[in-house]
Tab-separated table of C-alpha atoms and ligand atoms in Angstrom:
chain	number	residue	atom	x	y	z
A	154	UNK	CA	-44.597	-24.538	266.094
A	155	UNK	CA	-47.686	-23.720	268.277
A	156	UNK	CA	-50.976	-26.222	266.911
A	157	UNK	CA	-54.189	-24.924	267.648
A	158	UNK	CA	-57.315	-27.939	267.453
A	159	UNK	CA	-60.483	-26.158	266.622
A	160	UNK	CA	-63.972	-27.500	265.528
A	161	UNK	CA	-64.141	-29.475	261.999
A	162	UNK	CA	-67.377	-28.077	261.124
A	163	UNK	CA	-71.029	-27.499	263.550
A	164	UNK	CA	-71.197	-24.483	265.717
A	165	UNK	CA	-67.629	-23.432	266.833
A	166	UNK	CA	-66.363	-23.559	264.052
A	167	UNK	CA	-67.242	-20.212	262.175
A	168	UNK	CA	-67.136	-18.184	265.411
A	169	UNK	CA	-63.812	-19.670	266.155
A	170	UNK	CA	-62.004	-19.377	262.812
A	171	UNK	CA	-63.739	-15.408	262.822
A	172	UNK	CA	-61.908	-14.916	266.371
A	173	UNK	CA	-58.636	-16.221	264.758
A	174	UNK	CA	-59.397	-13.952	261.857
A	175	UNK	CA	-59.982	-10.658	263.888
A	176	UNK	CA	-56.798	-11.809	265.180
A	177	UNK	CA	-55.014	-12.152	262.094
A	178	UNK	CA	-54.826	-15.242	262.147
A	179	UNK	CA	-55.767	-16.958	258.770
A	180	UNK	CA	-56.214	-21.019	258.051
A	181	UNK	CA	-54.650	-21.459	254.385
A	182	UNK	CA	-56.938	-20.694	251.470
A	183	UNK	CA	-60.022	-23.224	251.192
A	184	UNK	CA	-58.259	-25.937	252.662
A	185	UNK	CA	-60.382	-27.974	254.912
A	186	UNK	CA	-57.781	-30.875	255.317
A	187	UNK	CA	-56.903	-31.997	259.029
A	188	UNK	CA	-54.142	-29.706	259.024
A	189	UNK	CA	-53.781	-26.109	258.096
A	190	UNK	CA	-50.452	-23.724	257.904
A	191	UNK	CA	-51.962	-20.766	259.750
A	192	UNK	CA	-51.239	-17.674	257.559
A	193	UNK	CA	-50.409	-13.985	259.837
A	194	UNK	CA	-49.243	-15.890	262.791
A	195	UNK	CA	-46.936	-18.848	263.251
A	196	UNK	CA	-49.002	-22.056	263.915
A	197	UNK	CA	-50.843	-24.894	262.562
A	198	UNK	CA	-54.521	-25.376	262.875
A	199	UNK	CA	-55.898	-29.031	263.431
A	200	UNK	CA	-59.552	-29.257	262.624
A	201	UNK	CA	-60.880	-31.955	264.602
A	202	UNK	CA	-64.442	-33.276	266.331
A	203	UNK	CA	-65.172	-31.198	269.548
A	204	UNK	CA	-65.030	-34.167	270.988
A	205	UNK	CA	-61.211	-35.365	270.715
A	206	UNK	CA	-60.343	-31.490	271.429
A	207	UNK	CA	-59.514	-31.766	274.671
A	208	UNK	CA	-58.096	-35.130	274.736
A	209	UNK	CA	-55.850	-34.047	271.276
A	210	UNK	CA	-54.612	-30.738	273.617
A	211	UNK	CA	-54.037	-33.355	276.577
A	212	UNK	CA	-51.771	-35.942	274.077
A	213	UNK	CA	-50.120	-33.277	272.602
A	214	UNK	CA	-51.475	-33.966	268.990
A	215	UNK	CA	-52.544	-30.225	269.514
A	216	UNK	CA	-50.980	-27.396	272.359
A	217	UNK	CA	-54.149	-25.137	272.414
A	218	UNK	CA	-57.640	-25.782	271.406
A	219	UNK	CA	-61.355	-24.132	271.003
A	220	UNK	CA	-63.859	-25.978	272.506
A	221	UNK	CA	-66.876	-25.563	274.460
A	222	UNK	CA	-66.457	-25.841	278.450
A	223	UNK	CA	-69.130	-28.450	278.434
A	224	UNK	CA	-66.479	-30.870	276.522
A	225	UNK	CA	-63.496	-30.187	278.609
A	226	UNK	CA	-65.694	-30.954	281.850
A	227	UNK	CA	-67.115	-34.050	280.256
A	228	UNK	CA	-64.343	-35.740	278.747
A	229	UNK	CA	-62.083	-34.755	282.402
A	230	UNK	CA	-58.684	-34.933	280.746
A	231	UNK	CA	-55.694	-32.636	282.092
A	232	UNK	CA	-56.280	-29.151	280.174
A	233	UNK	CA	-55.811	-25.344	281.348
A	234	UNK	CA	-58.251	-23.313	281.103
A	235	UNK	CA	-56.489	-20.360	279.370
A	236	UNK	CA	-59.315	-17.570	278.292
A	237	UNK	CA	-63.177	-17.725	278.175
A	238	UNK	CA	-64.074	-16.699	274.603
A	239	UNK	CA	-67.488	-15.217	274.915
A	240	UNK	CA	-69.233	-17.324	272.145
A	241	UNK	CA	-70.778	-20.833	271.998
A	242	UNK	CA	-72.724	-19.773	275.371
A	243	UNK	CA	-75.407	-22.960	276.121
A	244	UNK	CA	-76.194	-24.632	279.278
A	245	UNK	CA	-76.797	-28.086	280.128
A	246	UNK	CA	-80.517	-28.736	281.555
A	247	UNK	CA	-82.411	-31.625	282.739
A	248	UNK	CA	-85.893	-31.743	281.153
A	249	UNK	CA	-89.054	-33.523	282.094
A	250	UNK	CA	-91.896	-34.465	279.847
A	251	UNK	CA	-94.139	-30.919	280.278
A	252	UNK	CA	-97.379	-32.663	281.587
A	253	UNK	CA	-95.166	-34.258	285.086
A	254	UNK	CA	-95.451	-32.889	287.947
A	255	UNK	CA	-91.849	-32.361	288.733
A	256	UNK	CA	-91.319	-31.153	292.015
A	257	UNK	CA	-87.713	-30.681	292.179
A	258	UNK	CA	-84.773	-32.847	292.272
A	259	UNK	CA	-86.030	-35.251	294.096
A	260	UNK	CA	-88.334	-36.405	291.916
A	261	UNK	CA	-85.651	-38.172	289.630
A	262	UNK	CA	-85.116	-40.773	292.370
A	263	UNK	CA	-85.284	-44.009	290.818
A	264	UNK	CA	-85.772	-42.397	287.636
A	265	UNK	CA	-83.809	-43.243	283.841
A	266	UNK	CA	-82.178	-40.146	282.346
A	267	UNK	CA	-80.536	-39.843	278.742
A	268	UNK	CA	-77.549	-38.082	278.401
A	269	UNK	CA	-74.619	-37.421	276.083
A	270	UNK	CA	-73.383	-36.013	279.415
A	271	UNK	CA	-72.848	-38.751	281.840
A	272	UNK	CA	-69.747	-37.298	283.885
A	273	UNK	CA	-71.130	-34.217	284.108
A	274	UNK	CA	-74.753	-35.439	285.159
A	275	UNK	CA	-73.640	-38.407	287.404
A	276	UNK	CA	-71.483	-35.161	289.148
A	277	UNK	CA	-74.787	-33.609	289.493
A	278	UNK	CA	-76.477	-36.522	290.831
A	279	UNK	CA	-73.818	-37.078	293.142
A	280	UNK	CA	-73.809	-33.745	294.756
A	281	UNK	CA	-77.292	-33.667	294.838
A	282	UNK	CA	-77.617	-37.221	296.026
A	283	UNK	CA	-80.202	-38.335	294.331
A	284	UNK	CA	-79.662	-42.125	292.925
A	285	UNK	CA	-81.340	-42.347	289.039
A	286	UNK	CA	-80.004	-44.205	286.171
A	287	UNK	CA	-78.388	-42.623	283.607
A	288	UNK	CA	-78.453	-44.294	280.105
A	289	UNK	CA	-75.805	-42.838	277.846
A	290	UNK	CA	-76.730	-42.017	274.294
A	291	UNK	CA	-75.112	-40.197	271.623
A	292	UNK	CA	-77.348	-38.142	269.325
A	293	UNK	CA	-80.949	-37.144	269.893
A	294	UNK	CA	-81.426	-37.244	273.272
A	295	UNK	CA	-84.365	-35.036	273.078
A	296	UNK	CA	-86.783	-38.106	271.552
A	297	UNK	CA	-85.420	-40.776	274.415
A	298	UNK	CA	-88.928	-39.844	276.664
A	299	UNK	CA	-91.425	-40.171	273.542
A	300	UNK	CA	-90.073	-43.419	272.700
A	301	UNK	CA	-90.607	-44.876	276.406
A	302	UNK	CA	-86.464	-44.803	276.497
A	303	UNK	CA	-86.306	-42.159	279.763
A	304	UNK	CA	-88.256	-40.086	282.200
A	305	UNK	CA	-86.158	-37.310	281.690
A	306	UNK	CA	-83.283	-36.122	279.688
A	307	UNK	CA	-80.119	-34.149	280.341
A	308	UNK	CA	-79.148	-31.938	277.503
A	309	UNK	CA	-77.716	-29.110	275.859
A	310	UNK	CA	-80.685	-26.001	275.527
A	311	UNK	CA	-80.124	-22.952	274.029
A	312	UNK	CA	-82.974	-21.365	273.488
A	313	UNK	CA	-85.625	-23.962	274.486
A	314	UNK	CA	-87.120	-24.345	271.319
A	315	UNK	CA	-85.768	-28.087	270.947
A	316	UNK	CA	-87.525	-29.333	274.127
A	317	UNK	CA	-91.161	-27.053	273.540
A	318	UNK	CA	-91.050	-29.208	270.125
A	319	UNK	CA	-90.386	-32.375	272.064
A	320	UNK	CA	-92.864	-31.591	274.881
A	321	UNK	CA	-90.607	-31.518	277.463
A	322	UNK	CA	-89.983	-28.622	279.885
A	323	UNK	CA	-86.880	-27.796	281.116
A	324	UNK	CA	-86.822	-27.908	285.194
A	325	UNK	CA	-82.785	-27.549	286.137
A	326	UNK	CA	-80.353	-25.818	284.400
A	327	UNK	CA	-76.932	-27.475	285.782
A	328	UNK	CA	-74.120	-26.312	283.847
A	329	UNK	CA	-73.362	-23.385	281.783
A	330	UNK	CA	-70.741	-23.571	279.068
A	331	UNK	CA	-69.406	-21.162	276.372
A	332	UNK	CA	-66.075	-21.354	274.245
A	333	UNK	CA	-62.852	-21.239	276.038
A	334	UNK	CA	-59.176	-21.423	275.015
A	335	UNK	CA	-57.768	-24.716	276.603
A	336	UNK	CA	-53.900	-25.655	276.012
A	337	UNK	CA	-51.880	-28.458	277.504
A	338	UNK	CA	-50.010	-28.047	280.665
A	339	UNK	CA	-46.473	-27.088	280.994
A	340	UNK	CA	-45.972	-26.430	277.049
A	341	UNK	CA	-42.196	-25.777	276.419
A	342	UNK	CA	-40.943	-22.276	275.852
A	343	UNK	CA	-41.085	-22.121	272.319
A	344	UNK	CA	-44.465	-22.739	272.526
A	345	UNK	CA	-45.860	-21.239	275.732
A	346	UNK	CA	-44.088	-17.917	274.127
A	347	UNK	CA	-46.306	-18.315	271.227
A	348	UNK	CA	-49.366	-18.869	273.291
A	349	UNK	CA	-48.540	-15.546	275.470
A	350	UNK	CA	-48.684	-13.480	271.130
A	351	UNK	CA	-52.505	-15.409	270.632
A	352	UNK	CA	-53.739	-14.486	274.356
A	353	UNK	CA	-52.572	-10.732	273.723
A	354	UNK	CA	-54.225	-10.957	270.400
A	355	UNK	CA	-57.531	-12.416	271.440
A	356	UNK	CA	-57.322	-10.218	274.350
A	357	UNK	CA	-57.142	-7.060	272.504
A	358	UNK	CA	-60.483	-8.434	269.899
A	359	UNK	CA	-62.655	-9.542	272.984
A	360	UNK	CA	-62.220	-6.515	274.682
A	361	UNK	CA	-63.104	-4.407	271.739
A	362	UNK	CA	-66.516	-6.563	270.903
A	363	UNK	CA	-69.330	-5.070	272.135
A	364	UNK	CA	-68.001	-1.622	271.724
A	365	UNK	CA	-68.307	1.528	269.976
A	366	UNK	CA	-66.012	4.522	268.997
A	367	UNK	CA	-68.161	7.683	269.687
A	368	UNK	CA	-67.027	11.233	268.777
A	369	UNK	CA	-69.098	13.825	268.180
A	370	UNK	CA	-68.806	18.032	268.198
A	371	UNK	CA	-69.660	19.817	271.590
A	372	UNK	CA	-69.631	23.181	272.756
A	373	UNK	CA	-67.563	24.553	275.591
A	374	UNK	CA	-70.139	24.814	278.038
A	375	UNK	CA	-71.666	20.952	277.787
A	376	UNK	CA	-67.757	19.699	277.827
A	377	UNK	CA	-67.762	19.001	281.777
A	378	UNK	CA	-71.159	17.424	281.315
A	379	UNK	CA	-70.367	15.405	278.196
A	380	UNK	CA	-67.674	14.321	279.831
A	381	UNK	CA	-69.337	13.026	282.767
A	382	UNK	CA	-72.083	11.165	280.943
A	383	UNK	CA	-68.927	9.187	279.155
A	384	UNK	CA	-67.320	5.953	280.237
A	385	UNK	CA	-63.488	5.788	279.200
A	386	UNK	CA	-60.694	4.019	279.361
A	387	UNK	CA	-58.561	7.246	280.676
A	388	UNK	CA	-61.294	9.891	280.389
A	389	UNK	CA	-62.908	10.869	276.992
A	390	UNK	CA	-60.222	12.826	274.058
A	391	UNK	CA	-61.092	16.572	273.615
A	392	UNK	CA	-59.611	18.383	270.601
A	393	UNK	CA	-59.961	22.024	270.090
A	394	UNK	CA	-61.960	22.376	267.510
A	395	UNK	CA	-60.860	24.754	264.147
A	396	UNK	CA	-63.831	26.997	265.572
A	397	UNK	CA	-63.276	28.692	268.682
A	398	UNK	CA	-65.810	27.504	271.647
A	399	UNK	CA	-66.246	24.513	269.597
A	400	UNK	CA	-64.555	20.653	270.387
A	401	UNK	CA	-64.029	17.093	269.509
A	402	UNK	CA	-64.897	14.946	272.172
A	403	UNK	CA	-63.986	10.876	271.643
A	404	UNK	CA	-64.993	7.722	274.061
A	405	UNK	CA	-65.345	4.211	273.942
A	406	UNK	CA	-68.388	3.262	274.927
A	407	UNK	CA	-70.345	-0.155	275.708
A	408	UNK	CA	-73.044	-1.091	272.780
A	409	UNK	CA	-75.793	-1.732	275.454
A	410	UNK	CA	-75.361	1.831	276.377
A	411	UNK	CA	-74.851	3.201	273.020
A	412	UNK	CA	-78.405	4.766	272.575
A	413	UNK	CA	-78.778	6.019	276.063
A	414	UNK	CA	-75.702	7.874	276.117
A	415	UNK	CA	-76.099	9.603	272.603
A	416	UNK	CA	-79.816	10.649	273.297
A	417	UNK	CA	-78.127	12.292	276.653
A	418	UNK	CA	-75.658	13.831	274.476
A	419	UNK	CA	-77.683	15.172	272.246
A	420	UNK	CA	-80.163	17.260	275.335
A	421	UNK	CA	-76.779	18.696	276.631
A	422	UNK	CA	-75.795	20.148	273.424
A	423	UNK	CA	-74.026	17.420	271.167
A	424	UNK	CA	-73.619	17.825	267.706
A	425	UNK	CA	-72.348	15.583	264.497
A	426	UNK	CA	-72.659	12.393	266.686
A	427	UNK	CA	-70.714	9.628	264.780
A	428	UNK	CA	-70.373	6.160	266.096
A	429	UNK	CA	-67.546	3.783	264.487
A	430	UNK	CA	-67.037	0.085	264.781
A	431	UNK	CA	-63.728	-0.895	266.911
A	432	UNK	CA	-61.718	-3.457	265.832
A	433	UNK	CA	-59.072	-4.100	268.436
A	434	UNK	CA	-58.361	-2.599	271.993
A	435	UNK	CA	-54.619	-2.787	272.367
A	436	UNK	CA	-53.305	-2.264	276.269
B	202	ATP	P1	-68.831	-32.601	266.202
B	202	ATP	O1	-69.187	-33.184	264.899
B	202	ATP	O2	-67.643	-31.667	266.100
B	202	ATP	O3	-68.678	-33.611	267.302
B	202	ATP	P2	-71.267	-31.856	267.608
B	202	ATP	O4	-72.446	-32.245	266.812
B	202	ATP	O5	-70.852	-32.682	268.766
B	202	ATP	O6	-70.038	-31.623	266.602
B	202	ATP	P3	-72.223	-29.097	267.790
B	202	ATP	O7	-73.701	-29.293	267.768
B	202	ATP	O8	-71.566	-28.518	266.602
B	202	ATP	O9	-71.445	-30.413	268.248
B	202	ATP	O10	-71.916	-28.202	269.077
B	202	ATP	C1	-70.600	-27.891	269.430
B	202	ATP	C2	-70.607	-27.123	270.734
B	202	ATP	O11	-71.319	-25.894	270.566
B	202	ATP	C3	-71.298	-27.769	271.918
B	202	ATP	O12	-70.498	-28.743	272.541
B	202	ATP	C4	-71.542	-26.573	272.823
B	202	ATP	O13	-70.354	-26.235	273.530
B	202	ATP	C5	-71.812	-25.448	271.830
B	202	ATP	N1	-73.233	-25.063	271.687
B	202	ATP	C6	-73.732	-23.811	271.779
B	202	ATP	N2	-75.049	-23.767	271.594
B	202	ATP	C7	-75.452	-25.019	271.366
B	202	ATP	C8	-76.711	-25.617	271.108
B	202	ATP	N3	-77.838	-24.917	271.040
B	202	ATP	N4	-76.733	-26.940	270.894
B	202	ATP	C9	-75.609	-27.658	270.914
B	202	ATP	N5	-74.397	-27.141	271.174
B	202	ATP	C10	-74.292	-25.838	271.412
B	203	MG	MG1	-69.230	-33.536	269.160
């Protein structure tokens, strides 16, 4: 049976066991043991560190795995990347105390940087061949300049607020990671058959998130208009409507344009606009 390693507990794990549940996908009531019997879909689900993820999916403890992109590049073991997941989105950044004068790269010639990242920063270095030292260190990174420990620090920002509070300022943004699907390679059939059921699953949730069902009533003479305003995946559904001159148009339609589109709709004659969550997008 297919295993799936996902996050113990921190931030992939909520988003990751809400993907499996849009998917069906359920781990056994309350339990928060290593192991879980997956419930709506034949597998097990490992909770692990994010750290041992992609190593556990390279040993085999686990076939498949969520975890951030930033892990699998850092820890270099032999993974596929199957599917980006479209959560978990950070990026890795070297910061500089803010009152430097950093003028680029260069500038960390010579220079100590802490990291929990040293693959992926000694990579960096490398490429941009600049010789610094890098001083490895596992947990608050952030504090390594105030205590005279680094000039600089490479870490993981999200929205900056971290390194305003630490006086730093954040001068190169180097890698970007969000969550991805990883699995072994060359998993047997059995297995690889099960992995093809998840993809089509998650396929089908991530294409339906950030969309909207939108029907509303129209009259005959705004339906080539309406129509053209609408994205679709064929072209928009029109129903006749029990009242004659009168229809039903339907369309998917992407959130960031949700408000745009109906305030268009409404000018060209719309009527009884309703917009309804999607849950799935099946093709
Ligand atoms: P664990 O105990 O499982 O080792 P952790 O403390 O190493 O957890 P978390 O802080 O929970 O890790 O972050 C897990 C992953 O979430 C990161 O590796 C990264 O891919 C992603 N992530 C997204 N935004 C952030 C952020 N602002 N800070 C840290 N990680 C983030
Ligand atoms: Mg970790």
């Amino acid at each position: 049976m297919l295993k799936i390693a996902i996050q113990s507990k921190g931030r992939l794990n909520d988003e990751s066991m809400s993907l499996l549940a849009d998917a069906g996908i359920y781990a056994a009531s309350g339990s928060r043991s290593l192991v879980s019997r997956a419930k709506g879909f034949p597998m097990e689900i490992l909770f692990l560190r994010d750290d041992d993820i992609p190593q556990a999916v390279a040993m085999g403890v686990a076939d498949i795995g969520i975890v951030g992109l930033n892990e699998v590049a850092e820890k270099g073991q032999s993974v596929v990347e199957v599917m980006r997941l479209g959560f978990g989105a950070c990026r890795i950044s070297i910061a500089v105390p803010k009152g430097e004068d950093y003028s680029g790269p260069s500038w960390l010639n010579g220079r100590r940087i802490a990291t929990s990242y040293p693959v992926i920063l000694g990579d960096y270095l490398k490429t941009a061949g600049i010789e610094a030292e890098i001083h490895e260190i596992a947990g608050s990174v952030e504090i390594a300049p105030a205590v005279g420990m680094a000039d600089a620090i490479f870490d993981i920002v999200s929205s900056g607020g971290t390194l305003i509070q630490n006086g730093l300022r954040e001068v190169e943004q180097v890698f970007f990671s969000e969550a991805v699907l990883i699995a072994r390679p060359g998993l047997d059939g059995e297995k690889s058959a099960g992995l093809e059921k998840l993809k089509f699953r998650l396929r089908s949730i991530l294409a339906s998130r950030g969309m909207k069902y939108l029907l509303m009533n129209i009259p005959q003479d705004a339906v080539d208009a309406a129509v053209a305003l609408l994205p679709a995946m064929k072209s928009p559904t029109l129903l006749p409507l029990a009242e004659p001159g009168w229809f039903s148009l339907h369309a998917v339609v992407p959130e960031e344009v949700l408000w745009e589109k109906i305030e268009q709709l409404k000018v060209i004659g719309a009527e009884d606009i309703l917009v309804l969550n999607l849950e799935n997008i099946v093709k």
